[in-house]
Structure formats: C-alpha cells, structure tokens
Tab-separated table of N, CA and C in Angstrom:
chain	number	residue	atom	x	y	z
A	1	UNK	N	-27.471	-26.821	-34.694
A	1	UNK	CA	-27.111	-26.355	-33.381
A	1	UNK	C	-26.856	-27.571	-32.504
A	2	UNK	N	-26.078	-27.398	-31.447
A	2	UNK	CA	-25.736	-28.486	-30.531
A	2	UNK	C	-26.918	-28.842	-29.650
A	3	UNK	N	-26.811	-29.982	-28.993
A	3	UNK	CA	-27.807	-30.343	-27.991
A	3	UNK	C	-27.526	-29.527	-26.736
A	4	UNK	N	-28.406	-28.613	-26.418
A	4	UNK	CA	-28.208	-27.741	-25.265
A	4	UNK	C	-29.051	-28.242	-24.103
A	5	UNK	N	-28.478	-28.294	-22.905
A	5	UNK	CA	-29.142	-28.934	-21.788
A	5	UNK	C	-30.361	-28.204	-21.228
A	6	UNK	N	-30.390	-26.905	-21.215
A	6	UNK	CA	-31.536	-26.230	-20.610
A	6	UNK	C	-31.928	-24.992	-21.413
A	7	UNK	N	-33.026	-24.404	-21.030
A	7	UNK	CA	-33.562	-23.259	-21.761
A	7	UNK	C	-32.667	-22.031	-21.661
A	8	UNK	N	-32.023	-21.838	-20.514
A	8	UNK	CA	-31.161	-20.657	-20.367
A	8	UNK	C	-29.982	-20.716	-21.326
A	9	UNK	N	-29.433	-21.898	-21.495
A	9	UNK	CA	-28.315	-22.047	-22.421
A	9	UNK	C	-28.775	-21.800	-23.852
A	10	UNK	N	-29.957	-22.290	-24.197
A	10	UNK	CA	-30.494	-22.043	-25.542
A	10	UNK	C	-30.737	-20.559	-25.775
A	11	UNK	N	-31.281	-19.900	-24.765
A	11	UNK	CA	-31.551	-18.475	-24.884
A	11	UNK	C	-30.252	-17.690	-25.057
A	12	UNK	N	-29.240	-18.027	-24.278
A	12	UNK	CA	-27.953	-17.356	-24.397
A	12	UNK	C	-27.336	-17.610	-25.762
A	13	UNK	N	-27.409	-18.845	-26.233
A	13	UNK	CA	-26.856	-19.167	-27.550
A	13	UNK	C	-27.612	-18.424	-28.646
A	14	UNK	N	-28.923	-18.305	-28.527
A	14	UNK	CA	-29.709	-17.582	-29.528
A	14	UNK	C	-29.397	-16.094	-29.491
A	15	UNK	N	-29.159	-15.577	-28.295
A	15	UNK	CA	-28.844	-14.152	-28.156
A	15	UNK	C	-27.488	-13.841	-28.762
A	16	UNK	N	-26.523	-14.714	-28.528
A	16	UNK	CA	-25.159	-14.449	-28.978
A	16	UNK	C	-24.894	-14.956	-30.391
A	17	UNK	N	-25.858	-15.600	-30.994
A	17	UNK	CA	-25.673	-16.119	-32.336
A	17	UNK	C	-25.616	-14.955	-33.316
A	18	UNK	N	-24.794	-15.043	-34.276
A	18	UNK	CA	-24.671	-13.974	-35.255
A	18	UNK	C	-23.267	-13.417	-35.253
A	19	UNK	N	-23.130	-12.269	-35.829
A	19	UNK	CA	-21.810	-11.674	-35.930
A	19	UNK	C	-21.380	-11.076	-34.595
A	20	UNK	N	-20.127	-11.279	-34.280
A	20	UNK	CA	-19.573	-10.732	-33.048
A	20	UNK	C	-18.999	-9.336	-33.267
A	21	UNK	N	-18.943	-8.875	-34.476
A	21	UNK	CA	-18.379	-7.556	-34.736
A	21	UNK	C	-19.409	-6.449	-34.604
A	22	UNK	N	-20.673	-6.777	-34.781
A	22	UNK	CA	-21.733	-5.775	-34.648
A	22	UNK	C	-22.878	-6.395	-33.868
A	23	UNK	N	-23.774	-5.565	-33.429
A	23	UNK	CA	-24.973	-6.077	-32.776
A	23	UNK	C	-24.837	-6.203	-31.282
A	24	UNK	N	-25.861	-6.814	-30.681
A	24	UNK	CA	-25.888	-6.923	-29.224
A	24	UNK	C	-24.771	-7.802	-28.656
A	25	UNK	N	-24.368	-8.807	-29.387
A	25	UNK	CA	-23.292	-9.675	-28.893
A	25	UNK	C	-21.987	-8.901	-28.774
A	26	UNK	N	-21.706	-8.066	-29.755
A	26	UNK	CA	-20.484	-7.263	-29.722
A	26	UNK	C	-20.545	-6.235	-28.600
A	27	UNK	N	-21.704	-5.627	-28.415
A	27	UNK	CA	-21.844	-4.632	-27.350
A	27	UNK	C	-21.645	-5.278	-25.984
A	28	UNK	N	-22.212	-6.470	-25.798
A	28	UNK	CA	-22.050	-7.152	-24.526
A	28	UNK	C	-20.588	-7.531	-24.296
A	29	UNK	N	-19.914	-8.002	-25.328
A	29	UNK	CA	-18.512	-8.378	-25.194
A	29	UNK	C	-17.648	-7.156	-24.886
A	30	UNK	N	-17.931	-6.043	-25.531
A	30	UNK	CA	-17.172	-4.823	-25.275
A	30	UNK	C	-17.393	-4.321	-23.844
A	31	UNK	N	-18.648	-4.367	-23.383
A	31	UNK	CA	-18.927	-3.948	-22.014
A	31	UNK	C	-18.228	-4.856	-21.006
A	32	UNK	N	-18.249	-6.148	-21.249
A	32	UNK	CA	-17.596	-7.099	-20.344
A	32	UNK	C	-16.088	-6.869	-20.314
A	33	UNK	N	-15.498	-6.621	-21.462
A	33	UNK	CA	-14.058	-6.377	-21.515
A	33	UNK	C	-13.697	-5.073	-20.802
A	34	UNK	N	-14.513	-4.035	-21.014
A	34	UNK	CA	-14.256	-2.754	-20.347
A	34	UNK	C	-14.374	-2.903	-18.833
A	35	UNK	N	-15.364	-3.650	-18.401
A	35	UNK	CA	-15.556	-3.879	-16.971
A	35	UNK	C	-14.368	-4.635	-16.384
A	36	UNK	N	-13.876	-5.631	-17.090
A	36	UNK	CA	-12.724	-6.408	-16.619
A	36	UNK	C	-11.470	-5.534	-16.547
A	37	UNK	N	-11.270	-4.670	-17.547
A	37	UNK	CA	-10.118	-3.767	-17.513
A	37	UNK	C	-10.215	-2.799	-16.342
A	38	UNK	N	-11.402	-2.294	-16.103
A	38	UNK	CA	-11.614	-1.359	-15.005
A	38	UNK	C	-11.329	-2.028	-13.652
A	39	UNK	N	-11.842	-3.225	-13.463
A	39	UNK	CA	-11.600	-3.948	-12.210
A	39	UNK	C	-10.121	-4.254	-12.024
A	40	UNK	N	-9.438	-4.623	-13.118
A	40	UNK	CA	-8.011	-4.912	-13.044
A	40	UNK	C	-7.223	-3.659	-12.668
A	41	UNK	N	-7.598	-2.507	-13.225
A	41	UNK	CA	-6.910	-1.249	-12.912
A	41	UNK	C	-7.122	-0.863	-11.448
A	42	UNK	N	-8.331	-1.038	-10.958
A	42	UNK	CA	-8.612	-0.720	-9.551
A	42	UNK	C	-7.825	-1.658	-8.633
A	43	UNK	N	-7.770	-2.923	-8.985
A	43	UNK	CA	-7.035	-3.898	-8.185
A	43	UNK	C	-5.550	-3.540	-8.146
A	44	UNK	N	-4.996	-3.165	-9.297
A	44	UNK	CA	-3.581	-2.804	-9.378
A	44	UNK	C	-3.301	-1.544	-8.554
A	45	UNK	N	-4.176	-0.547	-8.645
A	45	UNK	CA	-3.986	0.695	-7.888
A	45	UNK	C	-4.084	0.442	-6.386
A	46	UNK	N	-5.025	-0.389	-5.977
A	46	UNK	CA	-5.180	-0.704	-4.557
A	46	UNK	C	-3.948	-1.436	-4.030
A	47	UNK	N	-3.441	-2.367	-4.802
A	47	UNK	CA	-2.261	-3.114	-4.395
A	47	UNK	C	-1.052	-2.188	-4.296
A	48	UNK	N	-0.889	-1.296	-5.258
A	48	UNK	CA	0.229	-0.350	-5.234
A	48	UNK	C	0.153	0.545	-4.007
A	49	UNK	N	-1.041	1.041	-3.707
A	49	UNK	CA	-1.223	1.897	-2.537
A	49	UNK	C	-0.931	1.142	-1.246
A	50	UNK	N	-1.387	-0.088	-1.149
A	50	UNK	CA	-1.165	-0.882	0.061
A	50	UNK	C	0.322	-1.181	0.272
A	51	UNK	N	1.019	-1.526	-0.798
A	51	UNK	CA	2.449	-1.821	-0.688
A	51	UNK	C	3.225	-0.562	-0.310
A	52	UNK	N	2.856	0.566	-0.891
A	52	UNK	CA	3.530	1.827	-0.559
A	52	UNK	C	3.305	2.201	0.896
A	53	UNK	N	2.080	2.074	1.368
A	53	UNK	CA	1.775	2.392	2.761
A	53	UNK	C	2.526	1.468	3.712
A	54	UNK	N	2.619	0.193	3.372
A	54	UNK	CA	3.337	-0.760	4.224
A	54	UNK	C	4.834	-0.430	4.258
A	55	UNK	N	5.387	-0.044	3.125
A	55	UNK	CA	6.808	0.304	3.079
A	55	UNK	C	7.092	1.559	3.900
A	56	UNK	N	6.231	2.558	3.780
A	56	UNK	CA	6.411	3.785	4.562
A	56	UNK	C	6.280	3.493	6.045
A	57	UNK	N	5.307	2.683	6.421
A	57	UNK	CA	5.131	2.322	7.834
A	57	UNK	C	6.345	1.564	8.363
A	58	UNK	N	6.895	0.674	7.566
A	58	UNK	CA	8.068	-0.083	7.994
A	58	UNK	C	9.269	0.843	8.212
A	59	UNK	N	9.450	1.808	7.335
A	59	UNK	CA	10.562	2.751	7.483
A	59	UNK	C	10.377	3.601	8.731
A	60	UNK	N	9.167	4.104	8.950
A	60	UNK	CA	8.907	4.941	10.124
A	60	UNK	C	9.124	4.149	11.408
A	61	UNK	N	8.609	2.940	11.459
A	61	UNK	CA	8.753	2.119	12.663
A	61	UNK	C	10.221	1.764	12.907
A	62	UNK	N	10.945	1.434	11.850
A	62	UNK	CA	12.347	1.060	12.035
A	62	UNK	C	13.183	2.245	12.494
A	63	UNK	N	12.851	3.428	12.040
A	63	UNK	CA	13.608	4.608	12.473
A	63	UNK	C	13.300	4.982	13.916
A	64	UNK	N	12.081	4.760	14.351
A	64	UNK	CA	11.716	5.113	15.730
A	64	UNK	C	12.228	4.103	16.737
A	65	UNK	N	12.349	2.853	16.351
A	65	UNK	CA	12.768	1.826	17.303
A	65	UNK	C	14.255	1.523	17.235
A	66	UNK	N	14.964	2.147	16.353
A	66	UNK	CA	16.395	1.883	16.211
A	66	UNK	C	17.135	2.409	17.435
A	67	UNK	N	18.093	1.636	17.906
A	67	UNK	CA	18.877	2.039	19.067
A	67	UNK	C	19.883	3.096	18.622
A	68	UNK	N	19.814	4.231	19.271
A	68	UNK	CA	20.751	5.310	18.947
A	68	UNK	C	21.670	5.505	20.159
A	69	UNK	N	22.918	5.087	20.046
A	69	UNK	CA	23.826	5.246	21.179
A	69	UNK	C	24.134	6.728	21.414
A	70	UNK	N	24.234	7.073	22.674
A	70	UNK	CA	24.578	8.448	23.003
A	70	UNK	C	26.076	8.647	22.810
A	71	UNK	N	26.459	9.820	22.354
A	71	UNK	CA	27.900	10.047	22.178
A	71	UNK	C	28.610	10.062	23.536
A	72	UNK	N	29.778	9.463	23.566
A	72	UNK	CA	30.551	9.417	24.802
A	72	UNK	C	31.247	10.757	25.009
A	73	UNK	N	31.224	11.212	26.252
A	73	UNK	CA	31.921	12.455	26.548
A	73	UNK	C	33.413	12.159	26.666
A	74	UNK	N	34.197	13.062	26.136
A	74	UNK	CA	35.648	12.842	26.159
A	74	UNK	C	36.282	13.420	27.424
A	75	UNK	N	35.499	14.022	28.253
A	75	UNK	CA	36.040	14.589	29.488
A	75	UNK	C	35.108	14.223	30.636
A	76	UNK	N	35.640	14.323	31.823
A	76	UNK	CA	34.846	14.071	33.011
A	76	UNK	C	34.415	15.432	33.550
A	77	UNK	N	33.162	15.602	33.715
A	77	UNK	CA	32.659	16.880	34.197
A	77	UNK	C	32.915	16.984	35.699
A	78	UNK	N	33.581	18.053	36.073
A	78	UNK	CA	33.902	18.251	37.486
A	78	UNK	C	33.006	19.317	38.067
A	79	UNK	N	32.815	19.199	39.336
A	79	UNK	CA	32.014	20.205	40.015
A	79	UNK	C	32.814	21.493	40.120
A	80	UNK	N	32.113	22.585	40.105
A	80	UNK	CA	32.746	23.892	40.229
A	80	UNK	C	33.231	24.060	41.680
A	81	UNK	N	34.439	24.549	41.856
A	81	UNK	CA	34.919	24.745	43.229
A	81	UNK	C	34.132	25.861	43.914
A	82	UNK	N	34.006	25.809	45.200
A	82	UNK	CA	33.268	26.865	45.902
A	82	UNK	C	33.992	28.210	45.762
A	83	UNK	N	33.222	29.295	45.798
A	83	UNK	CA	33.884	30.598	45.659
A	83	UNK	C	34.804	30.896	46.872
A	84	UNK	N	35.847	31.639	46.581
A	84	UNK	CA	36.801	31.978	47.623
A	84	UNK	C	36.249	33.111	48.491
A	85	UNK	N	36.482	32.970	49.786
A	85	UNK	CA	36.040	34.024	50.712
A	85	UNK	C	37.274	34.815	51.163
A	86	UNK	N	37.089	36.050	51.179
A	86	UNK	CA	38.172	36.901	51.627
A	86	UNK	C	38.002	37.112	53.134
A	87	UNK	N	38.990	36.768	53.884
A	87	UNK	CA	38.911	36.895	55.335
A	87	UNK	C	39.460	38.244	55.749
A	88	UNK	N	38.834	38.860	56.669
A	88	UNK	CA	39.260	40.167	57.126
A	88	UNK	C	40.107	40.070	58.333
C-alpha cells in the first residue's frame, strides 16, 4: 500500500479496497453516480424553466411597449349643420 498521510485517508482506502463490482465500494459508487445524475437533471430542468420564463417575459414586454401608430383617417370629420327651422 502507498504511504498515506493521515488516518482518514487510510480508512477510506481500506473501505474502498477490494472489488468495485460488488460490495460496499460498488454501492457507494452507484449511489454517488445516481446522486450526480439527479442533481444534473434538476439543474437542467431549472435552467430550461428559467430561460423559457425569460423568453416569455421578453415577448410580453416587447408587445406591450411597442409603438402602435394610429390609423390615419382618410376624411376630415365635419360638424353636423344645425337643423333647419321653418319660419311661419
């Protein structure tokens, strides 16, 4: 065995010594890998949700603040003439 600097390193090396396909070392490695996959999936889902929300917010804000010109009237609106009075 190598020269190990402290007791914790020796303990870890003794624990993980042996076959990696079966036993406690394999179980620990499988749990660590599953945990890493789970964290990566959560990170990816959170990022996807955040980007989608930002894109939707940008579209909503751009549509509300966009300048919409009013259509020009093709005629000039005139006032109605006063009604005619019949003189007796």
